[in-house]
mmCIF file of C-alpha atoms in Angstrom:
data_model
loop_
_atom_site.group_PDB
_atom_site.id
_atom_site.type_symbol
_atom_site.label_atom_id
_atom_site.label_comp_id
_atom_site.label_asym_id
_atom_site.label_seq_id
_atom_site.Cartn_x
_atom_site.Cartn_y
_atom_site.Cartn_z
ATOM 1 C CA MET A 27 -37.952 1.103 -15.958
ATOM 2 C CA THR A 28 -38.091 3.304 -13.084
ATOM 3 C CA HIS A 29 -34.403 3.186 -12.489
ATOM 4 C CA GLU A 30 -33.681 3.558 -16.247
ATOM 5 C CA ILE A 31 -35.719 6.754 -16.339
ATOM 6 C CA THR A 32 -34.283 8.001 -13.206
ATOM 7 C CA VAL A 33 -30.631 7.700 -14.466
ATOM 8 C CA HIS A 34 -31.477 9.018 -17.998
ATOM 9 C CA ARG A 35 -33.322 11.922 -16.585
ATOM 10 C CA ALA A 36 -30.221 12.607 -14.412
ATOM 11 C CA ASP A 37 -28.221 12.549 -17.602
ATOM 12 C CA ALA A 38 -30.309 15.304 -19.201
ATOM 13 C CA THR A 39 -30.577 17.341 -15.994
ATOM 14 C CA LEU A 40 -26.893 17.319 -15.378
ATOM 15 C CA ALA A 41 -26.063 18.167 -18.966
ATOM 16 C CA ALA A 42 -28.345 21.043 -18.621
ATOM 17 C CA GLY A 43 -26.268 22.205 -15.545
ATOM 18 C CA LEU A 44 -29.311 21.958 -13.196
ATOM 19 C CA PRO A 45 -29.553 20.371 -9.781
ATOM 20 C CA TYR A 46 -31.045 16.687 -9.609
ATOM 21 C CA ASP A 47 -32.465 14.906 -6.627
ATOM 22 C CA VAL A 48 -34.109 11.488 -6.517
ATOM 23 C CA ALA A 49 -36.656 10.179 -3.984
ATOM 24 C CA PRO A 50 -34.717 8.340 -1.286
ATOM 25 C CA GLU A 51 -36.560 5.120 -1.680
ATOM 26 C CA VAL A 52 -36.141 5.143 -5.539
ATOM 27 C CA ALA A 53 -32.352 5.938 -5.295
ATOM 28 C CA ALA A 54 -31.823 3.160 -2.635
ATOM 29 C CA ASP A 55 -33.618 0.632 -4.859
ATOM 30 C CA ALA A 56 -31.771 1.584 -7.775
ATOM 31 C CA VAL A 57 -28.422 1.006 -5.962
ATOM 32 C CA ASP A 58 -29.865 -2.418 -4.880
ATOM 33 C CA GLU A 59 -30.808 -3.224 -8.445
ATOM 34 C CA TRP A 60 -27.480 -2.308 -9.759
ATOM 35 C CA LEU A 61 -25.675 -4.453 -7.318
ATOM 36 C CA GLN A 62 -27.930 -7.293 -8.169
ATOM 37 C CA ILE A 63 -27.200 -6.955 -11.749
ATOM 38 C CA VAL A 64 -23.524 -6.913 -11.304
ATOM 39 C CA GLU A 65 -23.618 -9.818 -8.909
ATOM 40 C CA HIS A 66 -25.781 -11.885 -11.488
ATOM 41 C CA VAL A 67 -23.600 -11.028 -14.459
ATOM 42 C CA GLN A 68 -20.477 -11.846 -12.710
ATOM 43 C CA ARG A 69 -21.725 -15.219 -11.762
ATOM 44 C CA THR A 70 -23.448 -16.243 -14.941
ATOM 45 C CA VAL A 71 -21.643 -14.422 -17.846
ATOM 46 C CA PRO A 72 -18.202 -13.604 -16.360
ATOM 47 C CA HIS A 73 -16.446 -11.519 -18.924
ATOM 48 C CA ASP A 74 -12.891 -10.450 -18.289
ATOM 49 C CA ALA A 75 -13.739 -7.117 -16.474
ATOM 50 C CA ALA A 76 -16.192 -8.832 -14.295
ATOM 51 C CA ARG A 77 -13.892 -11.664 -13.484
ATOM 52 C CA GLU A 78 -11.326 -9.078 -12.245
ATOM 53 C CA LEU A 79 -13.592 -8.263 -9.396
ATOM 54 C CA ARG A 80 -12.966 -11.454 -7.709
ATOM 55 C CA GLY A 81 -10.579 -11.940 -4.830
ATOM 56 C CA PRO A 82 -10.654 -11.901 -1.025
ATOM 57 C CA GLY A 83 -10.126 -9.027 1.403
ATOM 58 C CA ARG A 84 -11.474 -6.138 -0.529
ATOM 59 C CA SER A 85 -14.678 -4.282 0.180
ATOM 60 C CA ILE A 86 -16.547 -1.111 -0.610
ATOM 61 C CA HIS A 87 -18.881 0.706 1.752
ATOM 62 C CA LEU A 88 -21.473 3.134 0.383
ATOM 63 C CA HIS A 89 -22.800 5.645 2.931
ATOM 64 C CA ALA A 90 -25.500 8.083 2.119
ATOM 65 C CA THR A 91 -25.048 11.166 4.458
ATOM 66 C CA ASP A 92 -28.463 12.752 3.971
ATOM 67 C CA THR A 93 -30.910 9.959 4.936
ATOM 68 C CA GLY A 94 -32.459 8.605 8.184
ATOM 69 C CA PRO A 95 -32.335 5.073 9.335
ATOM 70 C CA GLU A 96 -35.596 4.267 7.713
ATOM 71 C CA VAL A 97 -33.969 4.349 4.366
ATOM 72 C CA ASN A 98 -31.135 2.102 5.417
ATOM 73 C CA ALA A 99 -29.012 3.763 2.699
ATOM 74 C CA GLU A 100 -25.740 2.015 3.331
ATOM 75 C CA TRP A 101 -24.267 -0.926 1.598
ATOM 76 C CA LEU A 102 -21.348 -3.270 1.878
ATOM 77 C CA VAL A 103 -19.977 -4.663 -1.356
ATOM 78 C CA GLU A 104 -17.457 -7.571 -0.847
ATOM 79 C CA LEU A 105 -15.217 -8.838 -3.557
ATOM 80 C CA THR A 106 -14.783 -12.572 -2.865
ATOM 81 C CA GLU A 107 -13.247 -15.475 -4.641
ATOM 82 C CA ASP A 108 -16.713 -16.661 -5.613
ATOM 83 C CA GLY A 109 -17.739 -13.215 -6.824
ATOM 84 C CA VAL A 110 -19.360 -10.050 -5.598
ATOM 85 C CA ALA A 111 -21.460 -10.295 -2.421
ATOM 86 C CA TRP A 112 -23.456 -7.395 -0.913
ATOM 87 C CA SER A 113 -25.600 -6.501 1.799
ATOM 88 C CA ARG A 114 -27.204 -3.360 3.341
ATOM 89 C CA GLY A 115 -25.824 -1.886 6.522
ATOM 90 C CA HIS A 116 -22.925 -0.100 8.036
ATOM 91 C CA ARG A 117 -19.497 -1.901 8.384
ATOM 92 C CA LYS A 118 -15.951 -1.101 7.928
ATOM 93 C CA ALA A 119 -14.389 -1.600 4.452
ATOM 94 C CA THR A 120 -11.403 -1.084 2.366
ATOM 95 C CA VAL A 121 -12.853 2.023 0.980
ATOM 96 C CA ALA A 122 -15.908 4.096 1.697
ATOM 97 C CA LEU A 123 -17.764 6.444 -0.443
ATOM 98 C CA ARG A 124 -19.799 9.109 1.773
ATOM 99 C CA ARG A 125 -22.142 11.590 0.078
ATOM 100 C CA PRO A 126 -25.827 12.393 -0.375
ATOM 101 C CA LEU A 127 -27.831 9.596 -1.476
ATOM 102 C CA THR A 128 -28.633 10.948 -4.976
ATOM 103 C CA SER A 129 -24.946 11.479 -5.438
ATOM 104 C CA VAL A 130 -24.013 7.968 -4.256
ATOM 105 C CA LEU A 131 -26.504 6.547 -6.885
ATOM 106 C CA LEU A 132 -24.992 8.832 -9.600
ATOM 107 C CA ALA A 133 -21.486 8.053 -8.711
ATOM 108 C CA PHE A 134 -22.101 4.364 -8.660
ATOM 109 C CA TYR A 135 -23.791 4.591 -12.239
ATOM 110 C CA ARG A 136 -20.682 6.789 -13.244
ATOM 111 C CA ARG A 137 -22.755 9.818 -13.872
ATOM 112 C CA LEU A 138 -20.816 12.023 -11.277
ATOM 113 C CA PRO A 139 -17.099 11.966 -10.499
ATOM 114 C CA LEU A 140 -15.806 10.763 -7.153
ATOM 115 C CA ASP A 141 -14.738 14.313 -6.261
ATOM 116 C CA ALA A 142 -18.179 15.824 -6.675
ATOM 117 C CA PRO A 143 -19.196 18.416 -4.004
ATOM 118 C CA GLU A 144 -20.264 16.973 -0.579
ATOM 119 C CA SER A 145 -18.487 13.704 -1.355
ATOM 120 C CA GLU A 146 -15.702 11.965 0.664
ATOM 121 C CA VAL A 147 -13.798 8.898 -0.328
ATOM 122 C CA LEU A 148 -12.074 7.172 2.616
ATOM 123 C CA GLY A 149 -9.537 4.419 2.375
ATOM 124 C CA GLU A 150 -8.205 2.889 -0.839
ATOM 125 C CA ARG A 151 -9.836 5.105 -3.547
ATOM 126 C CA GLU A 152 -7.965 2.998 -6.220
ATOM 127 C CA LEU A 153 -10.367 0.022 -5.344
ATOM 128 C CA LEU A 154 -13.490 2.149 -5.771
ATOM 129 C CA GLU A 155 -12.083 3.348 -9.189
ATOM 130 C CA PHE A 156 -11.175 -0.343 -10.018
ATOM 131 C CA TRP A 157 -14.821 -1.290 -9.243
ATOM 132 C CA LEU A 158 -16.362 1.520 -11.192
ATOM 133 C CA GLU A 159 -14.233 0.545 -14.324
ATOM 134 C CA ARG A 160 -15.349 -3.210 -14.131
ATOM 135 C CA ALA A 161 -18.790 -3.284 -12.514
ATOM 136 C CA THR A 162 -20.755 -3.570 -15.786
ATOM 137 C CA PHE A 163 -23.291 -5.711 -17.442
ATOM 138 C CA GLY A 164 -22.445 -4.665 -21.057
#
């Protein structure tokens, strides 16, 4: 419920045009949870959109630019033949999203556009857009 409240509070705060920041540990845990949900749904209830995420040689790197090593706020998401696989850490990828951690979280939950301030997309932006359109549990 913490992550649900965090994201819905972001919705209200952003709608009011106010700045929003999430505690680093909560934001990082919310990204972990989202990846776990997508991974689980893709393997157990693969609908068309989730099935499209399969295939070798494509990866996404999420990189928080405002946290220290103690948070380990970097992720590698690999799209494999067997489904989505992910881990924490810094590695090269097909596309990278670099921005402050709260902004990484909100972009990954599709609450902020990829072109938000302090944001950088390196590599194949189309892959990140493809992921955001299809990574769902609904």
